[in-house]
Short mmCIF file of C-alpha atoms and ligand atoms in Angstrom, two decimals:
data_model
loop_
_atom_site.label_atom_id
_atom_site.label_comp_id
_atom_site.label_asym_id
_atom_site.label_seq_id
_atom_site.Cartn_x
_atom_site.Cartn_y
_atom_site.Cartn_z
CA MET Z 207 191.14 261.31 280.66
CA LYS Z 208 191.72 259.38 277.58
CA ILE Z 209 190.58 255.90 278.30
CA ALA Z 210 191.17 252.81 276.25
CA LEU Z 211 188.61 250.04 277.00
CA THR Z 212 190.12 246.61 276.24
CA TYR Z 213 187.35 243.72 276.20
CA SER Z 214 186.65 240.38 274.77
CA THR Z 215 183.31 239.87 272.99
CA LYS Z 216 182.00 236.34 272.36
CA ASN Z 217 182.33 237.12 268.62
CA GLY Z 218 185.92 238.23 268.98
CA LEU Z 219 186.89 235.14 270.91
CA GLY Z 220 185.18 233.07 268.05
CA LYS Z 221 187.30 234.80 265.68
CA GLU Z 222 190.47 234.22 267.58
CA PHE Z 223 189.65 230.56 268.07
CA ASN Z 224 189.01 230.30 264.23
CA LYS Z 225 192.34 232.01 263.66
CA ARG Z 226 194.38 229.63 265.67
CA PHE Z 227 192.62 226.39 265.02
CA GLY Z 228 190.93 226.93 261.72
CA VAL Z 229 187.64 225.68 263.24
CA ASP Z 230 184.31 227.56 262.86
CA PRO Z 231 183.31 228.74 266.19
CA ASP Z 232 179.61 227.81 265.37
CA ASP Z 233 180.67 224.15 264.65
CA GLU Z 234 178.46 221.72 266.40
CA ASP Z 235 181.40 219.84 268.19
CA ILE Z 236 182.41 223.09 270.07
CA PRO Z 237 180.91 222.91 273.64
CA PRO Z 238 178.18 225.51 274.01
CA ASP Z 239 179.91 227.23 276.95
CA LEU Z 240 183.33 227.58 275.24
CA PHE Z 241 182.97 231.32 274.73
CA ALA Z 242 180.84 231.80 277.94
CA GLU Z 243 183.41 234.37 279.35
CA GLY Z 244 183.12 236.69 276.43
CA ASP Z 245 181.10 239.97 276.75
CA ASP Z 246 177.90 240.87 274.82
CA PRO Z 247 178.45 243.94 272.80
CA ARG Z 248 175.74 245.66 274.74
CA THR Z 249 177.92 245.29 277.87
CA ILE Z 250 180.75 247.01 275.99
CA ASP Z 251 178.47 249.81 274.82
CA ALA Z 252 177.27 250.30 278.33
CA ILE Z 253 180.71 250.57 279.59
CA VAL Z 254 181.80 253.06 276.90
CA ASN Z 255 178.60 255.05 277.47
CA ALA Z 256 179.27 255.10 281.41
CA LEU Z 257 182.75 256.10 281.04
CA GLN Z 258 181.97 258.89 278.44
CA SER Z 259 179.19 260.16 280.73
CA ASN Z 260 182.10 260.80 283.24
CA ASN Z 261 183.65 263.05 280.72
CA HIS Z 262 186.30 260.68 279.65
CA GLN Z 263 187.54 260.32 276.01
CA VAL Z 264 187.08 256.62 275.30
CA ILE Z 265 188.38 254.44 272.67
CA SER Z 266 187.88 250.67 272.63
CA PHE Z 267 189.71 247.69 271.38
CA GLU Z 268 189.11 243.97 271.30
CA GLY Z 269 191.83 242.24 273.39
CA ASN Z 270 193.12 240.33 270.46
CA ASP Z 271 196.56 240.14 268.79
CA GLU Z 272 195.99 243.75 267.39
CA VAL Z 273 195.63 245.11 270.80
CA VAL Z 274 199.42 245.64 271.07
CA ASN Z 275 199.52 248.11 268.10
CA ASN Z 276 196.36 249.65 269.04
CA LEU Z 277 197.45 250.54 272.62
CA GLU Z 278 200.85 251.62 271.38
CA ARG Z 279 199.55 253.86 268.79
CA SER Z 280 196.71 255.54 270.76
CA ARG Z 281 198.72 255.79 274.14
CA PRO Z 282 195.76 256.36 276.37
CA ASP Z 283 196.11 257.75 280.03
CA ILE Z 284 194.86 254.55 281.29
CA VAL Z 285 193.37 251.33 280.12
CA PHE Z 286 190.19 250.05 281.37
CA ASN Z 287 190.62 246.35 281.06
CA VAL Z 288 187.80 243.76 281.07
CA ALA Z 289 189.42 241.42 278.50
CA GLU Z 290 188.89 237.69 279.51
CA GLY Z 291 191.16 236.30 276.65
CA LEU Z 292 190.95 232.83 275.48
CA PHE Z 293 194.06 230.66 275.61
CA GLY Z 294 195.55 229.26 278.91
CA ASP Z 295 195.45 230.00 282.61
CA TRP Z 296 197.14 233.31 281.82
CA ARG Z 297 194.71 234.49 279.26
CA GLU Z 298 193.31 237.38 281.60
CA SER Z 299 196.97 238.49 281.90
CA TYR Z 300 197.50 239.28 278.26
CA VAL Z 301 196.20 242.88 278.11
CA PRO Z 302 197.85 243.80 281.54
CA LEU Z 303 201.20 242.38 280.41
CA ILE Z 304 200.97 244.42 277.15
CA CYS Z 305 200.20 247.44 279.32
CA GLU Z 306 203.23 246.69 281.63
CA ARG Z 307 205.42 246.34 278.52
CA LEU Z 308 204.09 249.54 277.05
CA GLY Z 309 204.21 251.47 280.39
CA LEU Z 310 200.68 252.22 280.28
CA PRO Z 311 198.54 252.37 283.59
CA TYR Z 312 195.60 249.96 283.64
CA THR Z 313 192.70 249.07 286.02
CA GLY Z 314 192.80 246.00 287.96
CA SER Z 315 195.14 243.35 289.38
CA ASP Z 316 198.54 242.64 287.88
CA PRO Z 317 199.17 239.78 285.44
CA LEU Z 318 200.47 237.38 288.12
CA THR Z 319 197.41 237.84 290.37
CA LEU Z 320 195.09 237.40 287.40
CA ALA Z 321 196.73 234.27 286.48
CA LEU Z 322 196.85 232.86 289.95
CA CYS Z 323 193.19 233.47 290.58
CA LEU Z 324 192.28 231.87 287.33
CA ASN Z 325 194.17 228.67 288.35
CA LYS Z 326 191.86 227.64 291.28
CA ALA Z 327 194.43 225.14 292.82
CA ARG Z 328 197.45 227.56 292.67
CA CYS Z 329 195.24 230.16 294.37
CA LYS Z 330 194.13 227.84 296.99
CA GLU Z 331 197.59 226.72 297.77
CA ILE Z 332 198.53 230.28 298.34
CA LEU Z 333 195.44 230.76 300.61
CA SER Z 334 196.29 227.70 302.55
CA PHE Z 335 199.94 228.98 303.08
CA TYR Z 336 198.49 232.13 304.72
CA LYS Z 337 195.97 229.87 306.65
CA ILE Z 338 192.94 231.40 304.90
CA PRO Z 339 190.16 228.76 305.11
CA ASN Z 340 189.32 227.19 301.76
CA ALA Z 341 188.02 223.69 301.02
CA PRO Z 342 190.58 220.67 300.87
CA PHE Z 343 191.06 219.71 297.32
CA ARG Z 344 193.10 217.68 294.77
CA VAL Z 345 194.17 218.32 291.31
CA ILE Z 346 193.52 215.43 288.83
CA TYR Z 347 195.39 215.22 285.60
CA PRO Z 348 194.24 213.34 282.46
CA GLN Z 349 197.07 210.83 282.73
CA GLY Z 350 195.03 209.80 285.84
CA ASN Z 351 197.56 211.05 288.49
CA GLY Z 352 196.42 213.10 291.40
CA PHE Z 353 193.29 210.86 292.42
CA ASP Z 354 193.28 210.13 296.08
CA PRO Z 355 191.11 207.12 296.95
CA ASN Z 356 190.70 208.32 300.49
CA PHE Z 357 189.25 211.79 299.42
CA GLU Z 358 185.97 212.46 301.43
CA TYR Z 359 182.59 212.91 299.86
CA PRO Z 360 180.42 214.72 298.86
CA ALA Z 361 182.59 216.68 296.75
CA ILE Z 362 182.33 218.85 293.51
CA ILE Z 363 184.43 218.71 290.43
CA LYS Z 364 185.38 221.74 288.34
CA PRO Z 365 187.75 222.42 285.54
CA LEU Z 366 190.86 223.81 286.94
CA ALA Z 367 191.01 227.16 285.32
CA GLU Z 368 187.61 228.44 284.16
CA GLY Z 369 184.97 230.90 285.15
CA SER Z 370 181.40 231.92 284.62
CA SER Z 371 180.21 228.50 285.96
CA LYS Z 372 181.88 226.89 282.92
CA GLY Z 373 182.10 223.14 283.24
CA ILE Z 374 180.18 223.27 286.61
CA PHE Z 375 176.87 221.37 286.21
CA ASP Z 376 174.23 220.23 288.43
CA ASN Z 377 175.83 216.72 288.26
CA SER Z 378 179.32 218.06 289.09
CA VAL Z 379 178.51 217.22 292.86
CA VAL Z 380 179.60 213.63 293.52
CA TYR Z 381 178.96 211.26 296.57
CA SER Z 382 181.54 208.51 295.74
CA ALA Z 383 184.95 207.95 294.20
CA GLU Z 384 183.13 205.92 291.57
CA GLN Z 385 180.87 208.91 290.50
CA ALA Z 386 183.81 211.21 290.72
CA HIS Z 387 185.74 209.12 288.22
CA SER Z 388 182.92 209.18 285.74
CA VAL Z 389 182.33 213.02 286.07
CA ILE Z 390 186.06 213.59 285.72
CA ALA Z 391 186.30 211.55 282.68
CA ASP Z 392 183.36 213.64 281.07
CA CYS Z 393 185.17 216.85 282.03
CA PHE Z 394 188.48 215.73 280.37
CA GLU Z 395 186.57 214.80 277.22
CA LYS Z 396 184.54 217.99 277.03
CA TYR Z 397 187.32 220.38 278.11
CA ASN Z 398 190.27 219.21 275.97
CA ASN Z 399 191.89 217.32 278.76
CA GLU Z 400 192.20 220.40 281.11
CA PRO Z 401 193.02 219.24 284.54
CA VAL Z 402 190.23 219.22 287.18
CA ILE Z 403 189.95 220.21 290.80
CA LEU Z 404 188.08 217.88 293.09
CA GLU Z 405 187.03 219.87 296.11
CA LYS Z 406 185.34 219.02 299.36
CA PHE Z 407 181.73 220.17 299.07
CA LEU Z 408 180.94 222.93 301.60
CA PRO Z 409 177.40 222.53 302.66
CA GLY Z 410 176.74 225.88 304.24
CA GLN Z 411 175.34 229.14 302.81
CA GLU Z 412 176.97 230.89 300.04
CA PHE Z 413 177.80 234.61 299.54
CA THR Z 414 179.69 236.73 296.97
CA VAL Z 415 181.46 239.81 297.98
CA ALA Z 416 182.45 242.79 295.77
CA ILE Z 417 185.27 245.10 296.80
CA LEU Z 418 186.34 248.43 295.41
CA GLY Z 419 189.51 250.31 296.05
CA ASN Z 420 193.00 249.57 297.57
CA GLY Z 421 194.64 249.27 300.98
CA VAL Z 422 193.09 250.91 303.94
CA GLU Z 423 190.62 252.74 301.48
CA MET Z 424 189.23 249.47 300.29
CA GLU Z 425 185.56 249.46 300.41
CA ILE Z 426 183.62 246.28 300.92
CA LEU Z 427 180.22 246.48 299.08
CA PRO Z 428 177.16 245.03 300.61
CA ILE Z 429 177.49 241.22 300.74
CA ILE Z 430 175.16 239.23 298.50
CA ALA Z 431 173.63 235.94 299.93
CA MET Z 432 172.60 233.29 297.50
CA ASP Z 433 169.40 231.20 298.13
CA TYR Z 434 169.21 228.10 296.11
CA SER Z 435 165.86 227.02 297.18
CA GLN Z 436 164.41 228.70 294.02
CA LEU Z 437 166.14 226.25 291.86
CA PRO Z 438 164.08 223.39 290.44
CA ALA Z 439 163.32 220.55 292.79
CA GLY Z 440 166.23 218.23 293.34
CA ALA Z 441 168.76 220.61 291.88
CA GLN Z 442 172.10 220.93 293.85
CA PRO Z 443 172.43 224.08 295.84
CA ILE Z 444 175.12 225.56 293.67
CA TYR Z 445 175.52 228.16 291.17
CA SER Z 446 175.84 225.84 288.35
CA TYR Z 447 176.04 226.54 284.58
CA GLU Z 448 172.23 225.63 284.50
CA ALA Z 449 171.41 228.00 287.31
CA LYS Z 450 173.31 230.81 285.84
CA TRP Z 451 172.60 230.63 282.16
CA ILE Z 452 169.52 228.38 281.76
CA TRP Z 453 167.12 228.55 284.92
CA ASP Z 454 167.67 232.18 285.62
CA ARG Z 455 166.63 234.20 282.49
CA PRO Z 456 165.54 238.04 282.17
CA GLU Z 457 162.16 236.79 281.04
CA LYS Z 458 161.75 234.18 284.02
CA PRO Z 459 164.15 235.57 286.72
CA LEU Z 460 164.91 233.61 289.87
CA SER Z 461 165.45 235.46 293.02
CA ILE Z 462 168.71 233.73 293.99
CA PHE Z 463 170.33 236.78 295.44
CA THR Z 464 169.55 238.95 298.43
CA CYS Z 465 171.67 242.21 298.95
CA PRO Z 466 172.52 243.15 301.69
CA ALA Z 467 172.78 239.64 302.91
CA PRO Z 468 170.34 238.96 305.92
CA ILE Z 469 173.28 237.82 308.26
CA ASP Z 470 174.05 238.82 311.74
CA GLU Z 471 176.92 241.28 312.45
CA LYS Z 472 179.23 238.54 313.69
CA LEU Z 473 179.12 236.50 310.41
CA LYS Z 474 179.32 239.75 308.39
CA ASN Z 475 182.54 240.85 310.31
CA GLN Z 476 183.86 237.30 309.85
CA ILE Z 477 183.34 237.36 306.00
CA GLU Z 478 184.59 240.82 305.73
CA THR Z 479 187.89 240.02 307.64
CA LEU Z 480 188.31 236.86 305.47
CA VAL Z 481 187.83 239.14 302.29
CA ARG Z 482 190.20 241.78 303.41
CA LYS Z 483 192.94 239.21 304.31
CA THR Z 484 192.44 237.31 301.01
CA CYS Z 485 192.71 240.53 298.93
CA ALA Z 486 195.86 241.47 300.91
CA VAL Z 487 197.54 238.09 300.41
CA LEU Z 488 196.81 237.91 296.70
CA HIS Z 489 197.66 241.57 295.99
CA ILE Z 490 194.20 242.37 294.54
CA ARG Z 491 193.91 245.70 293.18
CA ASP Z 492 191.01 248.24 292.44
CA TRP Z 493 188.12 245.90 292.21
CA CYS Z 494 187.20 242.05 292.70
CA ARG Z 495 184.40 239.75 293.46
CA LEU Z 496 185.06 236.93 295.96
CA ASP Z 497 182.88 233.85 296.33
CA VAL Z 498 182.53 232.72 299.96
CA ARG Z 499 180.91 229.55 301.30
CA LEU Z 500 180.18 228.40 304.98
CA ASP Z 501 181.45 224.86 305.95
CA GLU Z 502 179.49 222.52 308.22
CA ASN Z 503 180.69 224.65 311.33
CA ARG Z 504 179.48 227.89 309.73
CA ILE Z 505 183.08 228.95 309.03
CA PRO Z 506 183.44 231.26 305.99
CA HIS Z 507 185.75 229.65 303.43
CA ILE Z 508 186.98 231.30 300.08
CA LEU Z 509 185.73 229.38 297.00
CA GLU Z 510 187.44 231.57 294.43
CA LEU Z 511 188.08 235.22 293.35
CA ASN Z 512 187.19 237.09 290.27
CA PRO Z 513 189.59 239.91 289.75
CA LEU Z 514 187.89 240.78 286.52
CA PRO Z 515 184.18 240.60 287.67
CA GLY Z 516 181.31 240.40 285.26
CA ILE Z 517 179.58 243.73 284.98
CA LEU Z 518 176.46 243.14 283.02
CA PRO Z 519 174.63 246.54 283.02
CA ASN Z 520 170.94 245.38 283.06
CA PRO Z 521 169.88 244.83 286.65
CA GLU Z 522 167.74 241.95 285.44
CA ASP Z 523 170.74 240.06 284.29
CA ASN Z 524 171.78 239.54 287.90
CA SER Z 525 175.19 240.44 287.64
CA CYS Z 526 176.66 240.45 291.18
CA PHE Z 527 179.24 243.27 291.11
CA PRO Z 528 176.83 245.81 289.81
CA LYS Z 529 174.18 244.56 292.14
CA ALA Z 530 176.38 245.10 295.22
CA ALA Z 531 177.45 248.48 293.92
CA ARG Z 532 173.80 249.51 293.26
CA THR Z 533 172.99 248.53 296.89
CA ALA Z 534 175.84 250.61 298.04
CA GLY Z 535 174.36 253.62 296.16
CA TYR Z 536 176.63 253.59 293.05
CA THR Z 537 175.00 254.06 289.56
CA TYR Z 538 176.59 251.90 286.79
CA PRO Z 539 178.60 254.85 285.63
CA ALA Z 540 179.55 255.90 289.14
CA MET Z 541 180.83 252.40 289.96
CA LEU Z 542 182.91 252.35 286.76
CA ASN Z 543 184.25 255.80 287.44
CA LYS Z 544 185.24 254.67 291.02
CA VAL Z 545 187.35 251.85 289.37
CA VAL Z 546 189.12 254.44 287.14
CA GLN Z 547 189.53 256.72 290.14
CA VAL Z 548 191.12 254.08 292.44
CA ALA Z 549 193.39 252.85 289.71
CA ALA Z 550 194.50 256.47 288.77
CA ARG Z 551 195.10 257.28 292.33
CA ARG Z 552 197.35 254.06 292.69
CA TYR Z 553 199.41 255.34 289.78
CA GLY Z 554 199.54 258.85 291.16
CA LEU Z 555 197.63 260.19 288.32
CA SER Z 556 194.93 261.93 290.38
N1 ADP V 80 183.85 223.47 297.37
C1 ADP V 80 182.60 223.81 296.93
N2 ADP V 80 181.54 223.55 297.86
C2 ADP V 80 180.13 223.89 297.49
N3 ADP V 80 179.83 224.52 296.42
C3 ADP V 80 180.84 224.80 295.58
C4 ADP V 80 182.19 224.53 295.83
N4 ADP V 80 182.87 224.94 294.79
C5 ADP V 80 182.12 225.48 293.92
N5 ADP V 80 180.73 225.40 294.29
C6 ADP V 80 179.54 225.89 293.80
O1 ADP V 80 179.82 226.17 292.33
C7 ADP V 80 179.69 227.45 292.00
C8 ADP V 80 180.81 227.69 290.86
O2 ADP V 80 181.99 227.45 291.37
P1 ADP V 80 183.18 228.67 291.40
O3 ADP V 80 184.45 227.93 291.88
O4 ADP V 80 182.79 229.95 291.88
O5 ADP V 80 183.34 228.73 289.76
P2 ADP V 80 183.15 229.91 288.66
O6 ADP V 80 184.59 230.44 288.40
O7 ADP V 80 182.61 229.31 287.47
O8 ADP V 80 182.28 230.90 289.27
C9 ADP V 80 179.80 228.24 293.20
O9 ADP V 80 179.11 229.47 293.13
C10 ADP V 80 179.19 227.31 294.22
O10 ADP V 80 177.74 227.46 294.12
MG1 MG V 81 182.34 231.74 291.03
#
């Protein structure tokens, strides 16, 4: 097949930022994690190589404002989309919407699902409607509305629509309304008044679960368990920005992850049932990674969904989707080929 890979590199996002705001992306006032969701060119190369090794013809485009013309001109059989985009809660939907408009098949969830999963509160509202367990929460706006004086602590504060642990720091876990006010004010300042979500802190064990495929053919890859006892003494047991990007480095890796998760059959089934139901309710397509955490009663809750999961190729980078796929026996190229295959089948292309 002729595949167009669409992506967002950190460099490409920096250029888009510069084009829109006229600000140098290396300016020291820019938060160090502003482009955290952008891919490294080595990841893009690895995806291209993997798709080529499956005998596909591959062309690749940065998901910027030239992508419309590039896709229209090249008319691939399918678009392999990993573009994270930069502006707004709908940024991951940009390339899929263009594909819809041009009538091009593409991998992954549709624009609505991508946008809903990026907005953690909207996503949780839908989960709650379908009685899928998720932590109680409030959205707080920079005008000050939304704050509930009776909210129960401990809680965690996160920017409403980010990923890659962006804006989630060790001190994002708070124990009182007073502490919450101070962290929320910092978050507004740092993230340009983006609303925040204040969420009950779930004290139990955490897992992340990768899925591949659709409907009854959907495969749940081996569950990954997180163990935060490896973090520096006194650190919160969360996958914070520090844990993901500072404390866990290829040259000094932390063994946070165990795959398959060492859990009993009952909990495994509970988590898998939760994951299947969540994917069905949110119309997840082809692939996704779901974060799950247990509450004080060991009931699995959905933390959030990543319908465009990170796929760093180097096992030492501890990227969870490829890790789960490797445990299931998929090489990196086989994993990506499976995504192409299930998407192609969905469109009746194979
Ligand atoms: N309600 C919560 N209770 C306990 N820990 C949480 C909660 N929400 C988030 N976390 C911790 O913060 C991490 C990052 O939060 P998450 O919502 O997954 O954001 P991201 O989109 O950046 O991955 C999670 O992996 C988990 O360790
Ligand atoms: Mg997460």
